[in-house]
Amino acid sequence: MKVPPMLNKSNVLIIVPAFNEQASVGSVLRELLELKYNVLLISDGSTDDTASIGKLEGSHVLELPINLGVGGALRAGFKYACQHNYEAAIQVDADGQHPPDEIEALISVANDSGAHMVIGSRFVDSAGQMDVSGIRRLAMRVLSQSATAATGTPITDSTSGFRIIRQPLLEQFSLHFANNYLGDTYEAVIAAGRAGYIVVETPAGLLPRANGESTASATAAARFTLKGLGVAFLRLHKKLQPFHS
């Protein structure tokens, strides 16, 4: 069995997808760069100063001419990571909700477990559970249960975007990655698990948005949960090349 290379700050790329996040992206990039990470800001068709702020802060910046959505922006980032020979990539949201000081934990768990995907879960540690109630929490639980079945390992937060993805799964996602809602989170977990890639979780916090409000709603959560389950049940997700150890 081939032993995967150890991950560290030099061979891991932090991908920050952003659409009109000029109010918060500067502080997010500044903190990441102060921690000496390699950072790629993807301005996903932004019409504000998001890209300009990224350049001013000293981040690598990829400007997409049109808005592709988070999934499309991430796939562009994965392609960039592969083209520049990174061993892994980590998504960090531009709204300030993903704590940069917990990135080291993702890298450490990936190294210790050999997993291809490590999800920063808001729910795996009961002491630090995020306060999510009602239909949104139920939707997350239902999706995570089906993700558990697909991966063969307990998954509590399949919709968390705070995660590390390493080779060879990174290469597969650069070629096959959904850009629909839940495609970049839940569907990616299902696709990876069914193709034999190792997916695990580690506790992670989620900070309040630095600016603005979440667009998620109870109605949207119910609708997209049903859609996500349909994709999983009917196996309509992206098909990845199976992993062979």
PDB file of C-alpha atoms in Angstrom:
ATOM      1  CA  MET A   1       0.000   0.000   0.000  1.00  0.00           C
ATOM      2  CA  LYS A   2       1.397   3.393  -1.010  1.00  0.00           C
ATOM      3  CA  VAL A   3       1.923   5.682   1.966  1.00  0.00           C
ATOM      4  CA  PRO A   4       0.489   9.164   1.260  1.00  0.00           C
ATOM      5  CA  PRO A   5       2.881  12.092   1.744  1.00  0.00           C
ATOM      6  CA  MET A   6       2.623  14.047   4.969  1.00  0.00           C
ATOM      7  CA  LEU A   7       0.584  17.213   4.630  1.00  0.00           C
ATOM      8  CA  ASN A   8       1.880  20.564   5.834  1.00  0.00           C
ATOM      9  CA  LYS A   9       1.493  24.256   5.103  1.00  0.00           C
ATOM     10  CA  SER A  10       3.735  24.045   2.045  1.00  0.00           C
ATOM     11  CA  ASN A  11       1.719  21.422   0.155  1.00  0.00           C
ATOM     12  CA  VAL A  12      -1.821  22.370   1.206  1.00  0.00           C
ATOM     13  CA  LEU A  13      -3.814  25.059  -0.609  1.00  0.00           C
ATOM     14  CA  ILE A  14      -6.514  27.062   1.160  1.00  0.00           C
ATOM     15  CA  ILE A  15      -9.357  27.818  -1.277  1.00  0.00           C
ATOM     16  CA  VAL A  16     -11.626  30.750  -0.448  1.00  0.00           C
ATOM     17  CA  PRO A  17     -14.639  30.916  -2.803  1.00  0.00           C
ATOM     18  CA  ALA A  18     -16.323  34.312  -2.664  1.00  0.00           C
ATOM     19  CA  PHE A  19     -19.199  36.122  -4.331  1.00  0.00           C
ATOM     20  CA  ASN A  20     -19.484  39.806  -3.413  1.00  0.00           C
ATOM     21  CA  GLU A  21     -17.872  39.368   0.007  1.00  0.00           C
ATOM     22  CA  GLN A  22     -15.937  42.645   0.108  1.00  0.00           C
ATOM     23  CA  ALA A  23     -17.125  43.370   3.648  1.00  0.00           C
ATOM     24  CA  SER A  24     -15.520  40.281   5.193  1.00  0.00           C
ATOM     25  CA  VAL A  25     -13.022  38.715   2.785  1.00  0.00           C
ATOM     26  CA  GLY A  26     -10.133  41.016   3.685  1.00  0.00           C
ATOM     27  CA  SER A  27      -9.992  39.997   7.343  1.00  0.00           C
ATOM     28  CA  VAL A  28     -10.376  36.306   6.432  1.00  0.00           C
ATOM     29  CA  LEU A  29      -7.486  36.425   3.958  1.00  0.00           C
ATOM     30  CA  ARG A  30      -5.335  38.468   6.326  1.00  0.00           C
ATOM     31  CA  GLU A  31      -5.660  35.909   9.103  1.00  0.00           C
ATOM     32  CA  LEU A  32      -4.920  32.989   6.767  1.00  0.00           C
ATOM     33  CA  LEU A  33      -1.852  34.697   5.319  1.00  0.00           C
ATOM     34  CA  GLU A  34      -0.590  35.634   8.783  1.00  0.00           C
ATOM     35  CA  LEU A  35      -0.691  31.902   9.581  1.00  0.00           C
ATOM     36  CA  LYS A  36       1.589  31.331   6.531  1.00  0.00           C
ATOM     37  CA  TYR A  37      -0.863  29.330   4.433  1.00  0.00           C
ATOM     38  CA  ASN A  38      -0.933  29.251   0.642  1.00  0.00           C
ATOM     39  CA  VAL A  39      -4.219  30.968  -0.175  1.00  0.00           C
ATOM     40  CA  LEU A  40      -6.258  31.125  -3.380  1.00  0.00           C
ATOM     41  CA  LEU A  41      -9.201  33.520  -3.463  1.00  0.00           C
ATOM     42  CA  ILE A  42     -11.744  32.651  -6.129  1.00  0.00           C
ATOM     43  CA  SER A  43     -13.864  35.662  -6.997  1.00  0.00           C
ATOM     44  CA  ASP A  44     -16.939  33.898  -8.359  1.00  0.00           C
ATOM     45  CA  GLY A  45     -18.218  36.528 -10.777  1.00  0.00           C
ATOM     46  CA  SER A  46     -18.146  39.185  -8.048  1.00  0.00           C
ATOM     47  CA  THR A  47     -19.271  42.674  -9.039  1.00  0.00           C
ATOM     48  CA  ASP A  48     -17.839  44.407  -5.965  1.00  0.00           C
ATOM     49  CA  ASP A  49     -14.245  44.826  -4.751  1.00  0.00           C
ATOM     50  CA  THR A  50     -13.754  41.211  -3.615  1.00  0.00           C
ATOM     51  CA  ALA A  51     -10.984  40.460  -6.142  1.00  0.00           C
ATOM     52  CA  SER A  52      -9.227  43.792  -5.607  1.00  0.00           C
ATOM     53  CA  ILE A  53      -9.154  43.239  -1.854  1.00  0.00           C
ATOM     54  CA  GLY A  54      -7.670  39.781  -2.385  1.00  0.00           C
ATOM     55  CA  LYS A  55      -4.846  41.192  -4.483  1.00  0.00           C
ATOM     56  CA  LEU A  56      -4.240  43.972  -1.975  1.00  0.00           C
ATOM     57  CA  GLU A  57      -3.935  41.440   0.849  1.00  0.00           C
ATOM     58  CA  GLY A  58      -1.384  39.420  -1.128  1.00  0.00           C
ATOM     59  CA  SER A  59      -3.480  36.342  -1.889  1.00  0.00           C
ATOM     60  CA  HIS A  60      -3.424  34.479  -5.175  1.00  0.00           C
ATOM     61  CA  VAL A  61      -6.631  35.487  -6.952  1.00  0.00           C
ATOM     62  CA  LEU A  62      -8.614  33.652  -9.611  1.00  0.00           C
ATOM     63  CA  GLU A  63     -11.356  35.778 -11.162  1.00  0.00           C
ATOM     64  CA  LEU A  64     -14.236  33.904 -12.784  1.00  0.00           C
ATOM     65  CA  PRO A  65     -16.056  35.952 -15.450  1.00  0.00           C
ATOM     66  CA  ILE A  66     -19.485  34.701 -14.363  1.00  0.00           C
ATOM     67  CA  ASN A  67     -20.965  33.355 -11.150  1.00  0.00           C
ATOM     68  CA  LEU A  68     -20.684  29.545 -11.138  1.00  0.00           C
ATOM     69  CA  GLY A  69     -21.830  28.951  -7.575  1.00  0.00           C
ATOM     70  CA  VAL A  70     -19.756  27.443  -4.777  1.00  0.00           C
ATOM     71  CA  GLY A  71     -19.373  24.071  -6.497  1.00  0.00           C
ATOM     72  CA  GLY A  72     -18.141  25.590  -9.742  1.00  0.00           C
ATOM     73  CA  ALA A  73     -15.762  27.900  -7.914  1.00  0.00           C
ATOM     74  CA  LEU A  74     -14.375  25.015  -5.853  1.00  0.00           C
ATOM     75  CA  ARG A  75     -13.824  22.879  -8.923  1.00  0.00           C
ATOM     76  CA  ALA A  76     -11.814  25.728 -10.452  1.00  0.00           C
ATOM     77  CA  GLY A  77      -9.826  25.822  -7.221  1.00  0.00           C
ATOM     78  CA  PHE A  78      -9.237  22.070  -7.282  1.00  0.00           C
ATOM     79  CA  LYS A  79      -7.949  22.344 -10.854  1.00  0.00           C
ATOM     80  CA  TYR A  80      -5.592  25.112  -9.764  1.00  0.00           C
ATOM     81  CA  ALA A  81      -4.370  22.979  -6.851  1.00  0.00           C
ATOM     82  CA  CYS A  82      -3.650  20.014  -9.109  1.00  0.00           C
ATOM     83  CA  GLN A  83      -1.926  22.161 -11.733  1.00  0.00           C
ATOM     84  CA  HIS A  84       0.339  23.590  -9.033  1.00  0.00           C
ATOM     85  CA  ASN A  85       1.097  20.175  -7.496  1.00  0.00           C
ATOM     86  CA  TYR A  86      -0.615  20.624  -4.139  1.00  0.00           C
ATOM     87  CA  GLU A  87      -1.283  17.456  -2.177  1.00  0.00           C
ATOM     88  CA  ALA A  88      -4.496  18.736  -0.599  1.00  0.00           C
ATOM     89  CA  ALA A  89      -6.955  21.620  -0.534  1.00  0.00           C
ATOM     90  CA  ILE A  90      -9.081  23.092   2.233  1.00  0.00           C
ATOM     91  CA  GLN A  91     -12.199  25.186   1.734  1.00  0.00           C
ATOM     92  CA  VAL A  92     -12.546  28.237   3.962  1.00  0.00           C
ATOM     93  CA  ASP A  93     -15.624  30.417   3.519  1.00  0.00           C
ATOM     94  CA  ALA A  94     -15.154  34.119   2.814  1.00  0.00           C
ATOM     95  CA  ASP A  95     -17.840  35.124   5.319  1.00  0.00           C
ATOM     96  CA  GLY A  96     -15.620  34.389   8.305  1.00  0.00           C
ATOM     97  CA  GLN A  97     -17.525  31.361   9.615  1.00  0.00           C
ATOM     98  CA  HIS A  98     -14.692  28.839   9.292  1.00  0.00           C
ATOM     99  CA  PRO A  99     -12.086  29.406  12.036  1.00  0.00           C
ATOM    100  CA  PRO A 100      -8.557  29.503  10.535  1.00  0.00           C
ATOM    101  CA  ASP A 101      -7.034  28.330  13.821  1.00  0.00           C
ATOM    102  CA  GLU A 102      -8.754  24.954  13.347  1.00  0.00           C
ATOM    103  CA  ILE A 103      -7.153  24.253   9.959  1.00  0.00           C
ATOM    104  CA  GLU A 104      -4.196  22.564  11.659  1.00  0.00           C
ATOM    105  CA  ALA A 105      -6.603  20.043  13.194  1.00  0.00           C
ATOM    106  CA  LEU A 106      -7.908  19.068   9.744  1.00  0.00           C
ATOM    107  CA  ILE A 107      -4.360  18.575   8.481  1.00  0.00           C
ATOM    108  CA  SER A 108      -3.365  16.597  11.575  1.00  0.00           C
ATOM    109  CA  VAL A 109      -6.352  14.239  11.330  1.00  0.00           C
ATOM    110  CA  ALA A 110      -5.704  13.720   7.616  1.00  0.00           C
ATOM    111  CA  ASN A 111      -2.096  12.782   8.374  1.00  0.00           C
ATOM    112  CA  ASP A 112      -2.965  10.507  11.296  1.00  0.00           C
ATOM    113  CA  SER A 113      -5.862   8.717   9.594  1.00  0.00           C
ATOM    114  CA  GLY A 114      -4.720   8.684   5.978  1.00  0.00           C
ATOM    115  CA  ALA A 115      -8.231   9.838   5.038  1.00  0.00           C
ATOM    116  CA  HIS A 116      -8.898  11.415   1.658  1.00  0.00           C
ATOM    117  CA  MET A 117     -11.512  13.759   3.114  1.00  0.00           C
ATOM    118  CA  VAL A 118     -11.706  15.126   6.644  1.00  0.00           C
ATOM    119  CA  ILE A 119     -14.873  17.055   7.482  1.00  0.00           C
ATOM    120  CA  GLY A 120     -14.894  19.677  10.205  1.00  0.00           C
ATOM    121  CA  SER A 121     -18.117  18.716  11.975  1.00  0.00           C
ATOM    122  CA  ARG A 122     -20.261  21.069  14.042  1.00  0.00           C
ATOM    123  CA  PHE A 123     -21.968  18.120  15.736  1.00  0.00           C
ATOM    124  CA  VAL A 124     -19.458  15.316  16.333  1.00  0.00           C
ATOM    125  CA  ASP A 125     -18.497  16.825  19.714  1.00  0.00           C
ATOM    126  CA  SER A 126     -21.617  17.205  21.864  1.00  0.00           C
ATOM    127  CA  ALA A 127     -19.859  19.772  24.053  1.00  0.00           C
ATOM    128  CA  GLY A 128     -19.490  22.156  21.158  1.00  0.00           C
ATOM    129  CA  GLN A 129     -22.632  21.538  19.144  1.00  0.00           C
ATOM    130  CA  MET A 130     -23.845  24.402  17.037  1.00  0.00           C
ATOM    131  CA  ASP A 131     -27.298  25.682  17.937  1.00  0.00           C
ATOM    132  CA  VAL A 132     -29.379  24.539  14.966  1.00  0.00           C
ATOM    133  CA  SER A 133     -33.008  23.681  15.572  1.00  0.00           C
ATOM    134  CA  GLY A 134     -36.201  22.781  13.777  1.00  0.00           C
ATOM    135  CA  ILE A 135     -36.356  21.469  10.256  1.00  0.00           C
ATOM    136  CA  ARG A 136     -32.817  22.549   9.382  1.00  0.00           C
ATOM    137  CA  ARG A 137     -31.339  20.321  12.086  1.00  0.00           C
ATOM    138  CA  LEU A 138     -33.626  17.469  11.064  1.00  0.00           C
ATOM    139  CA  ALA A 139     -32.561  17.904   7.442  1.00  0.00           C
ATOM    140  CA  MET A 140     -28.884  17.803   8.422  1.00  0.00           C
ATOM    141  CA  ARG A 141     -29.456  14.658  10.476  1.00  0.00           C
ATOM    142  CA  VAL A 142     -31.279  12.842   7.660  1.00  0.00           C
ATOM    143  CA  LEU A 143     -28.608  13.730   5.111  1.00  0.00           C
ATOM    144  CA  SER A 144     -25.822  12.713   7.464  1.00  0.00           C
ATOM    145  CA  GLN A 145     -27.436   9.337   8.138  1.00  0.00           C
ATOM    146  CA  SER A 146     -27.508   8.568   4.419  1.00  0.00           C
ATOM    147  CA  ALA A 147     -23.896   9.781   4.136  1.00  0.00           C
ATOM    148  CA  THR A 148     -22.963   7.396   6.942  1.00  0.00           C
ATOM    149  CA  ALA A 149     -24.463   4.527   4.975  1.00  0.00           C
ATOM    150  CA  ALA A 150     -22.551   5.537   1.839  1.00  0.00           C
ATOM    151  CA  THR A 151     -19.155   5.974   3.494  1.00  0.00           C
ATOM    152  CA  GLY A 152     -19.284   3.197   6.071  1.00  0.00           C
ATOM    153  CA  THR A 153     -18.138   5.604   8.776  1.00  0.00           C
ATOM    154  CA  PRO A 154     -20.178   7.772  11.166  1.00  0.00           C
ATOM    155  CA  ILE A 155     -20.949  11.151   9.570  1.00  0.00           C
ATOM    156  CA  THR A 156     -22.699  13.804  11.656  1.00  0.00           C
ATOM    157  CA  ASP A 157     -22.288  16.880   9.444  1.00  0.00           C
ATOM    158  CA  SER A 158     -22.352  16.044   5.742  1.00  0.00           C
ATOM    159  CA  THR A 159     -23.266  19.636   4.821  1.00  0.00           C
ATOM    160  CA  SER A 160     -20.217  21.234   6.439  1.00  0.00           C
ATOM    161  CA  GLY A 161     -18.055  22.964   3.850  1.00  0.00           C
ATOM    162  CA  PHE A 162     -15.072  23.160   6.192  1.00  0.00           C
ATOM    163  CA  ARG A 163     -13.063  20.154   5.016  1.00  0.00           C
ATOM    164  CA  ILE A 164      -9.744  18.997   3.631  1.00  0.00           C
ATOM    165  CA  ILE A 165      -9.529  16.960   0.425  1.00  0.00           C
ATOM    166  CA  ARG A 166      -6.292  15.237  -0.512  1.00  0.00           C
ATOM    167  CA  GLN A 167      -4.938  13.345  -3.496  1.00  0.00           C
ATOM    168  CA  PRO A 168      -6.058  11.269  -5.328  1.00  0.00           C
ATOM    169  CA  LEU A 169      -9.578  12.443  -4.430  1.00  0.00           C
ATOM    170  CA  LEU A 170      -8.530  16.031  -5.138  1.00  0.00           C
ATOM    171  CA  GLU A 171      -7.741  15.114  -8.741  1.00  0.00           C
ATOM    172  CA  GLN A 172     -11.095  13.358  -9.098  1.00  0.00           C
ATOM    173  CA  PHE A 173     -12.964  16.396  -7.795  1.00  0.00           C
ATOM    174  CA  SER A 174     -11.077  18.607 -10.246  1.00  0.00           C
ATOM    175  CA  LEU A 175     -12.655  16.513 -13.002  1.00  0.00           C
ATOM    176  CA  HIS A 176     -16.054  15.612 -11.536  1.00  0.00           C
ATOM    177  CA  PHE A 177     -17.673  17.965  -9.031  1.00  0.00           C
ATOM    178  CA  ALA A 178     -21.297  19.066  -8.781  1.00  0.00           C
ATOM    179  CA  ASN A 179     -22.106  22.783  -8.679  1.00  0.00           C
ATOM    180  CA  ASN A 180     -25.700  22.482  -7.455  1.00  0.00           C
ATOM    181  CA  TYR A 181     -26.777  23.258  -3.891  1.00  0.00           C
ATOM    182  CA  LEU A 182     -25.553  20.443  -1.595  1.00  0.00           C
ATOM    183  CA  GLY A 183     -23.449  19.162  -4.503  1.00  0.00           C
ATOM    184  CA  ASP A 184     -20.282  20.634  -3.035  1.00  0.00           C
ATOM    185  CA  THR A 185     -20.945  19.174   0.431  1.00  0.00           C
ATOM    186  CA  TYR A 186     -23.378  16.272   0.845  1.00  0.00           C
ATOM    187  CA  GLU A 187     -23.186  14.932  -2.718  1.00  0.00           C
ATOM    188  CA  ALA A 188     -19.383  15.084  -2.651  1.00  0.00           C
ATOM    189  CA  VAL A 189     -19.348  12.933   0.505  1.00  0.00           C
ATOM    190  CA  ILE A 190     -21.683  10.379  -1.082  1.00  0.00           C
ATOM    191  CA  ALA A 191     -19.654  10.223  -4.302  1.00  0.00           C
ATOM    192  CA  ALA A 192     -16.359   9.829  -2.438  1.00  0.00           C
ATOM    193  CA  GLY A 193     -17.681   7.171  -0.073  1.00  0.00           C
ATOM    194  CA  ARG A 194     -19.228   5.061  -2.803  1.00  0.00           C
ATOM    195  CA  ALA A 195     -15.993   5.188  -4.808  1.00  0.00           C
ATOM    196  CA  GLY A 196     -14.045   3.776  -1.871  1.00  0.00           C
ATOM    197  CA  TYR A 197     -12.321   6.930  -0.641  1.00  0.00           C
ATOM    198  CA  ILE A 198     -11.830   7.299   3.106  1.00  0.00           C
ATOM    199  CA  VAL A 199     -13.979   9.990   4.733  1.00  0.00           C
ATOM    200  CA  VAL A 200     -13.740  10.896   8.430  1.00  0.00           C
ATOM    201  CA  GLU A 201     -14.767  13.757  10.712  1.00  0.00           C
ATOM    202  CA  THR A 202     -13.175  15.874  13.401  1.00  0.00           C
ATOM    203  CA  PRO A 203     -14.802  18.451  15.710  1.00  0.00           C
ATOM    204  CA  ALA A 204     -14.878  22.018  14.402  1.00  0.00           C
ATOM    205  CA  GLY A 205     -16.566  25.196  15.484  1.00  0.00           C
ATOM    206  CA  LEU A 206     -18.522  27.548  13.263  1.00  0.00           C
ATOM    207  CA  LEU A 207     -18.348  31.261  13.911  1.00  0.00           C
ATOM    208  CA  PRO A 208     -21.163  33.761  13.262  1.00  0.00           C
ATOM    209  CA  ARG A 209     -21.034  35.419   9.853  1.00  0.00           C
ATOM    210  CA  ALA A 210     -18.790  38.477   9.951  1.00  0.00           C
ATOM    211  CA  ASN A 211     -21.263  40.386   7.767  1.00  0.00           C
ATOM    212  CA  GLY A 212     -24.644  39.745   6.154  1.00  0.00           C
ATOM    213  CA  GLU A 213     -27.069  36.923   6.785  1.00  0.00           C
ATOM    214  CA  SER A 214     -27.352  33.320   5.704  1.00  0.00           C
ATOM    215  CA  THR A 215     -29.653  32.690   2.771  1.00  0.00           C
ATOM    216  CA  ALA A 216     -30.733  29.313   4.141  1.00  0.00           C
ATOM    217  CA  SER A 217     -34.362  28.888   5.225  1.00  0.00           C
ATOM    218  CA  ALA A 218     -36.491  26.078   6.609  1.00  0.00           C
ATOM    219  CA  THR A 219     -38.388  25.748   3.330  1.00  0.00           C
ATOM    220  CA  ALA A 220     -35.190  25.634   1.306  1.00  0.00           C
ATOM    221  CA  ALA A 221     -33.699  23.099   3.726  1.00  0.00           C
ATOM    222  CA  ALA A 222     -36.664  20.754   3.272  1.00  0.00           C
ATOM    223  CA  ARG A 223     -36.669  21.111  -0.504  1.00  0.00           C
ATOM    224  CA  PHE A 224     -32.954  20.545  -0.958  1.00  0.00           C
ATOM    225  CA  THR A 225     -32.917  17.659   1.517  1.00  0.00           C
ATOM    226  CA  LEU A 226     -35.470  15.792  -0.577  1.00  0.00           C
ATOM    227  CA  LYS A 227     -33.502  16.595  -3.710  1.00  0.00           C
ATOM    228  CA  GLY A 228     -30.246  15.443  -2.124  1.00  0.00           C
ATOM    229  CA  LEU A 229     -31.756  12.170  -0.950  1.00  0.00           C
ATOM    230  CA  GLY A 230     -33.151  11.612  -4.430  1.00  0.00           C
ATOM    231  CA  VAL A 231     -29.724  12.124  -5.970  1.00  0.00           C
ATOM    232  CA  ALA A 232     -28.202   9.643  -3.517  1.00  0.00           C
ATOM    233  CA  PHE A 233     -30.962   7.027  -3.812  1.00  0.00           C
ATOM    234  CA  LEU A 234     -31.027   7.150  -7.620  1.00  0.00           C
ATOM    235  CA  ARG A 235     -27.212   7.377  -7.796  1.00  0.00           C
ATOM    236  CA  LEU A 236     -27.356  10.554  -9.867  1.00  0.00           C
ATOM    237  CA  HIS A 237     -24.260  11.983  -8.196  1.00  0.00           C
ATOM    238  CA  LYS A 238     -20.953  12.468 -10.005  1.00  0.00           C
ATOM    239  CA  LYS A 239     -19.168   9.172 -10.597  1.00  0.00           C
ATOM    240  CA  LEU A 240     -15.547   9.074  -9.457  1.00  0.00           C
ATOM    241  CA  GLN A 241     -12.789   6.680 -10.400  1.00  0.00           C
ATOM    242  CA  PRO A 242     -12.765   4.026  -7.654  1.00  0.00           C
ATOM    243  CA  PHE A 243      -9.959   4.198  -5.124  1.00  0.00           C
ATOM    244  CA  HIS A 244      -7.666   1.185  -4.907  1.00  0.00           C
ATOM    245  CA  SER A 245      -5.233   1.094  -2.000  1.00  0.00           C
TER     246      SER A 245
END
